[in-house]
C-alpha cells in the first residue's frame, strides 16, 4: 500500500465535482475527495478500504479475484452519497451561521434561531423532455434558491430526461418567500446555459402543517389538501399534500418557464428542527 497524491493516468475519471479516481497500470486505485470540510470522506468497499486520517486521501489495490469495474462503481456510488450528505450539512450550517450574525451586534444565535420554523427538504427527482442546449443533448443540473439560500444538484451528462434524486434542504424562516428553481446546462469552458425556471409557493404546505399538527392521529396516505394548476403557479398538474409514515409531504410537477419545453418533478418534506420555536410545538 502506497500513500500519496493520485497521479494522472489516461483512464482518469471524474466521479463528482468533489472527487477524482485514478487507476494505474499496476492495479492501484487512488481517490481524492474535495469535500466542503477539511476532514476526510470515509468510504468502505466490499473488498477493502484505507483512509488517510489527515489529508483525506485514500487508495486501495485490487486482488486477483477482485472485480475492478464492480469495485469502481461501488466506490463511485459511496463517494457520491458522502458528498451529498456533506452538501446538505454545509447548506444548513451556512444558513445558521448567516442568521447568527446580528445586524445590531447585540443578539445571540440562540435568540435569532427562534425564527427558524423548521427545515424543508426538496427532493429533486427527475426532469422530463428538457431543452437541448448542446449539439444533440444537454448536461442539466438544478439550482434551488430561497432568499439568500442557493443549493444545486449534481450534473447529469448528456440526458434531457435526467434522474437526479438529490435532496436539498432549505431553512424556513419566512414562508412568504417563494422558492425559485432553475435548470442549467453545464458547460466546461463557457457560461452555463439556462434551460428554464419555475417558482413555487410553500404557503399551502405550511398551512397544511398548521391545520394538522398531530400527525399521529392521521392515517398514512391521507390527503390533507390539493393545489390546482393556475395562471399564477407553474404546476403542470394537480399537487397533493399528504401524510406518509408520520410526515407531511407534497409532490409537484413544475412546468419550466421561458423555455421551449421541459418539466421537473420534485417532492417536499417537512423536517422539524430540534430546539427551534416552531408552530408545530405550540
Coordinates of C-alpha atoms in Angstrom, one line a residue:
X1 CA 0.0 0.0 0.0
X2 CA 1.5 3.3 -1.0
X3 CA 0.1 6.6 0.2
X4 CA 0.3 9.8 -1.8
X5 CA -1.4 12.0 -4.3
X6 CA -3.1 10.2 -7.2
X7 CA -1.2 10.7 -10.4
X8 CA -2.9 11.5 -13.7
X9 CA -3.5 8.5 -15.9
X10 CA -5.2 8.1 -19.3
X11 CA -8.1 6.3 -17.7
X12 CA -8.8 9.0 -15.1
X13 CA -12.5 9.5 -14.3
X14 CA -14.2 12.4 -12.6
X15 CA -16.7 10.9 -10.2
X16 CA -18.4 14.1 -9.0
X17 CA -17.4 17.8 -8.9
X18 CA -15.9 16.9 -5.4
X19 CA -13.6 13.9 -6.1
X20 CA -11.4 12.1 -8.7
X21 CA -10.5 8.5 -9.2
X22 CA -7.2 7.4 -10.8
X23 CA -6.2 3.8 -11.7
X24 CA -2.7 2.9 -12.5
X25 CA -1.4 0.1 -14.7
X26 CA -0.2 -1.9 -11.7
X27 CA -3.7 -2.2 -10.2
X28 CA -3.7 0.6 -7.7
X29 CA -6.7 2.9 -7.4
X30 CA -6.4 6.3 -5.7
X31 CA -9.3 8.6 -4.9
X32 CA -9.1 12.2 -3.7
X33 CA -12.3 13.8 -2.4
X34 CA -12.5 17.5 -2.5
X35 CA -15.1 17.9 0.3
X36 CA -16.6 21.1 1.7
X37 CA -14.9 20.4 5.0
X38 CA -11.3 19.7 5.8
X39 CA -11.9 16.2 7.2
X40 CA -11.7 13.1 5.0
X41 CA -14.5 11.2 3.5
X42 CA -14.7 7.6 4.8
X43 CA -15.6 5.0 2.2
X44 CA -15.9 1.3 2.8
X45 CA -16.0 -1.1 -0.1
X46 CA -16.8 -4.8 -0.2
X47 CA -13.1 -5.8 -0.6
X48 CA -11.0 -3.3 1.5
X49 CA -10.7 0.3 2.5
X50 CA -7.8 2.5 3.7
X51 CA -8.2 6.2 4.8
X52 CA -5.5 8.8 5.2
X53 CA -6.6 10.5 8.5
X54 CA -5.2 13.9 7.8
X55 CA -5.2 14.7 4.1
X56 CA -8.4 12.9 3.3
X57 CA -6.9 10.7 0.6
X58 CA -7.2 7.0 0.3
X59 CA -6.2 4.3 -2.0
X60 CA -6.5 0.5 -2.4
X61 CA -5.2 -2.3 -4.5
X62 CA -7.2 -4.9 -6.4
X63 CA -6.6 -8.5 -5.5
X64 CA -6.5 -11.1 -8.2
X65 CA -10.1 -12.2 -7.6
X66 CA -11.5 -8.7 -7.3
X67 CA -13.7 -7.2 -9.9
X68 CA -12.3 -3.9 -11.0
X69 CA -15.4 -2.5 -12.6
X70 CA -17.7 -3.6 -9.8
X71 CA -15.4 -2.1 -7.1
X72 CA -15.0 1.1 -9.0
X73 CA -18.8 1.5 -9.4
X74 CA -19.4 0.8 -5.8
X75 CA -16.8 3.3 -4.7
X76 CA -18.2 5.9 -7.0
X77 CA -21.8 5.5 -5.6
X78 CA -20.5 5.6 -2.0
X79 CA -18.5 8.8 -2.7
X80 CA -21.5 10.5 -4.3
X81 CA -23.6 9.7 -1.2
X82 CA -20.9 11.1 1.1
X83 CA -20.6 14.3 -0.9
X84 CA -24.4 14.7 -0.9
X85 CA -24.6 14.3 2.9
X86 CA -21.9 16.9 3.4
X87 CA -23.5 19.3 0.9
X88 CA -26.8 19.2 2.8
X89 CA -25.0 19.7 6.1
X90 CA -23.0 22.6 4.7
X91 CA -26.1 24.3 3.4
X92 CA -27.8 24.0 6.8
X93 CA -24.8 25.2 8.8
X94 CA -24.2 28.1 6.4
X95 CA -27.7 29.3 6.9
X96 CA -27.5 29.0 10.7
X97 CA -24.2 30.9 10.6
X98 CA -25.8 33.6 8.4
X99 CA -28.8 34.2 10.7
X100 CA -26.5 34.0 13.7
X101 CA -24.8 37.3 12.7
X102 CA -26.9 40.2 14.2
X103 CA -27.1 43.4 12.3
X104 CA -27.0 45.3 15.6
X105 CA -24.4 43.1 17.2
X106 CA -26.4 42.5 20.4
X107 CA -28.5 39.5 19.6
X108 CA -27.2 35.9 20.1
X109 CA -27.5 33.0 17.7
X110 CA -29.9 31.2 20.0
X111 CA -32.3 34.2 20.1
X112 CA -32.3 34.5 16.3
X113 CA -32.9 30.8 15.8
X114 CA -36.3 31.3 17.4
X115 CA -37.4 32.5 14.0
X116 CA -36.4 29.2 12.4
X117 CA -39.7 27.3 11.8
X118 CA -38.0 24.1 10.5
X119 CA -36.3 22.6 7.5
X120 CA -37.9 21.9 4.1
X121 CA -36.3 19.0 2.2
X122 CA -36.7 19.4 -1.5
X123 CA -36.2 16.0 -3.2
X124 CA -35.4 16.8 -6.9
X125 CA -36.5 13.6 -8.6
X126 CA -36.2 14.0 -12.4
X127 CA -36.6 16.2 -15.5
X128 CA -38.8 15.4 -18.5
X129 CA -38.3 16.5 -22.1
X130 CA -35.8 19.2 -21.2
X131 CA -34.5 21.6 -23.8
X132 CA -31.4 20.7 -25.9
X133 CA -28.6 23.2 -25.4
X134 CA -25.6 21.3 -26.8
X135 CA -25.4 19.7 -30.2
X136 CA -27.8 16.8 -29.5
X137 CA -28.4 16.8 -25.8
X138 CA -27.7 18.7 -22.6
X139 CA -25.8 18.3 -19.3
X140 CA -28.5 19.5 -16.9
X141 CA -28.4 20.4 -13.2
X142 CA -30.9 22.2 -11.0
X143 CA -30.5 25.1 -8.6
X144 CA -33.0 25.8 -5.8
X145 CA -33.0 29.3 -4.3
X146 CA -34.9 30.8 -1.4
X147 CA -33.9 34.2 -0.2
X148 CA -30.1 34.0 0.4
X149 CA -30.0 30.2 0.2
X150 CA -28.9 28.6 -3.0
X151 CA -28.4 24.9 -3.5
X152 CA -27.8 22.7 -6.5
X153 CA -28.0 19.1 -7.7
X154 CA -25.4 17.0 -9.4
X155 CA -24.8 17.2 -13.1
X156 CA -26.3 14.5 -15.3
X157 CA -24.3 14.2 -18.6
X158 CA -26.0 14.1 -22.0
X159 CA -29.6 13.4 -20.9
X160 CA -32.7 15.5 -21.5
X161 CA -34.7 13.2 -19.2
X162 CA -32.3 13.1 -16.2
X163 CA -32.8 11.3 -12.9
X164 CA -31.2 13.4 -10.2
X165 CA -32.7 12.0 -7.0
X166 CA -30.9 14.7 -4.9
X167 CA -32.0 16.1 -1.6
X168 CA -31.6 19.8 -1.0
X169 CA -32.5 21.2 2.4
X170 CA -33.8 24.7 3.0
X171 CA -34.2 26.6 6.3
X172 CA -37.6 28.1 6.6
X173 CA -37.9 31.4 8.5
X174 CA -40.5 33.2 6.3
X175 CA -43.0 31.1 4.4
X176 CA -44.0 34.1 2.3
X177 CA -40.7 33.9 0.3
X178 CA -41.2 31.8 -2.8
X179 CA -38.8 29.0 -3.9
X180 CA -37.2 29.5 -7.3
X181 CA -36.0 26.5 -9.3
X182 CA -33.7 26.9 -12.3
X183 CA -32.3 24.3 -14.7
X184 CA -28.9 24.9 -16.3
X185 CA -26.9 23.1 -19.0
X186 CA -23.3 22.7 -17.7
X187 CA -20.6 23.8 -20.0
X188 CA -16.9 23.4 -19.2
X189 CA -15.3 26.4 -21.0
X190 CA -18.3 28.7 -21.5
X191 CA -21.1 30.2 -19.3
X192 CA -23.8 27.6 -18.3
X193 CA -26.9 28.0 -20.4
X194 CA -30.3 28.3 -18.8
X195 CA -32.9 25.6 -19.6
X196 CA -35.9 27.3 -18.0
X197 CA -37.1 28.1 -14.5
X198 CA -40.1 27.7 -12.2
X199 CA -41.3 29.1 -9.0
X200 CA -43.5 27.5 -6.3
X201 CA -45.1 28.8 -3.1
X202 CA -44.6 26.9 0.2
X203 CA -47.6 28.7 1.9
X204 CA -50.1 25.9 1.1
X205 CA -47.7 23.4 2.5
X206 CA -47.2 25.5 5.7
X207 CA -51.0 25.9 6.1
X208 CA -51.4 22.2 6.0
X209 CA -48.8 21.9 8.7
X210 CA -50.6 24.3 10.9
X211 CA -54.0 22.6 10.5
X212 CA -52.7 19.1 11.1
X213 CA -50.2 19.4 13.9
X214 CA -50.9 16.0 15.5
X215 CA -49.8 13.7 12.7
X216 CA -50.0 10.5 14.8
X217 CA -53.8 10.6 14.5
X218 CA -53.8 10.8 10.7
X219 CA -53.7 7.6 8.6
X220 CA -50.7 7.3 6.4
X221 CA -51.7 8.1 2.8
X222 CA -54.4 10.6 3.8
X223 CA -54.6 13.6 1.5
X224 CA -54.7 16.9 3.5
X225 CA -55.3 19.3 0.7
X226 CA -54.8 19.8 -3.1
X227 CA -53.3 22.6 -5.1
X228 CA -54.7 23.1 -8.6
X229 CA -52.7 24.4 -11.6
X230 CA -53.5 28.0 -12.4
X231 CA -52.1 31.0 -14.2
X232 CA -50.4 32.2 -11.0
X233 CA -48.3 29.0 -10.5
X234 CA -46.1 26.7 -12.5
X235 CA -47.9 23.5 -11.8
X236 CA -48.3 21.1 -14.7
X237 CA -50.9 19.1 -12.9
X238 CA -52.7 18.9 -9.5
X239 CA -50.4 18.7 -6.5
X240 CA -51.4 16.7 -3.4
X241 CA -50.3 17.4 0.2
X242 CA -50.5 14.2 2.1
X243 CA -49.2 12.2 5.1
X244 CA -46.8 9.4 4.7
X245 CA -45.4 7.5 7.7
X246 CA -46.0 10.4 10.1
X247 CA -44.5 13.0 7.8
X248 CA -46.2 15.7 5.7
X249 CA -45.2 15.6 2.0
X250 CA -46.1 17.2 -1.3
X251 CA -45.5 16.1 -4.8
X252 CA -45.1 18.8 -7.5
X253 CA -44.6 18.6 -11.3
X254 CA -43.4 22.1 -12.4
X255 CA -43.6 23.3 -16.0
X256 CA -40.5 25.3 -16.8
X257 CA -41.0 28.9 -17.9
X258 CA -39.0 30.9 -20.5
X259 CA -38.0 27.8 -22.4
X260 CA -39.5 25.8 -25.3
X261 CA -40.2 22.7 -23.3
X262 CA -39.4 20.8 -20.1
X263 CA -40.8 19.8 -16.7
X264 CA -39.2 19.0 -13.3
X265 CA -40.7 16.7 -10.7
X266 CA -39.9 17.4 -7.0
X267 CA -41.1 16.3 -3.6
X268 CA -41.3 18.4 -0.4
X269 CA -40.9 17.0 3.1
X270 CA -41.0 18.9 6.3
X271 CA -38.3 18.3 8.9
X272 CA -38.8 19.7 12.4
X273 CA -35.6 21.3 13.6
X274 CA -34.7 20.3 17.2
X275 CA -34.7 23.3 19.6
X276 CA -36.5 25.7 17.2
X277 CA -39.6 27.5 18.3
X278 CA -41.9 26.2 15.6
X279 CA -45.6 26.4 15.3
X280 CA -45.8 22.6 15.4
X281 CA -44.9 22.7 19.1
X282 CA -47.2 25.5 20.1

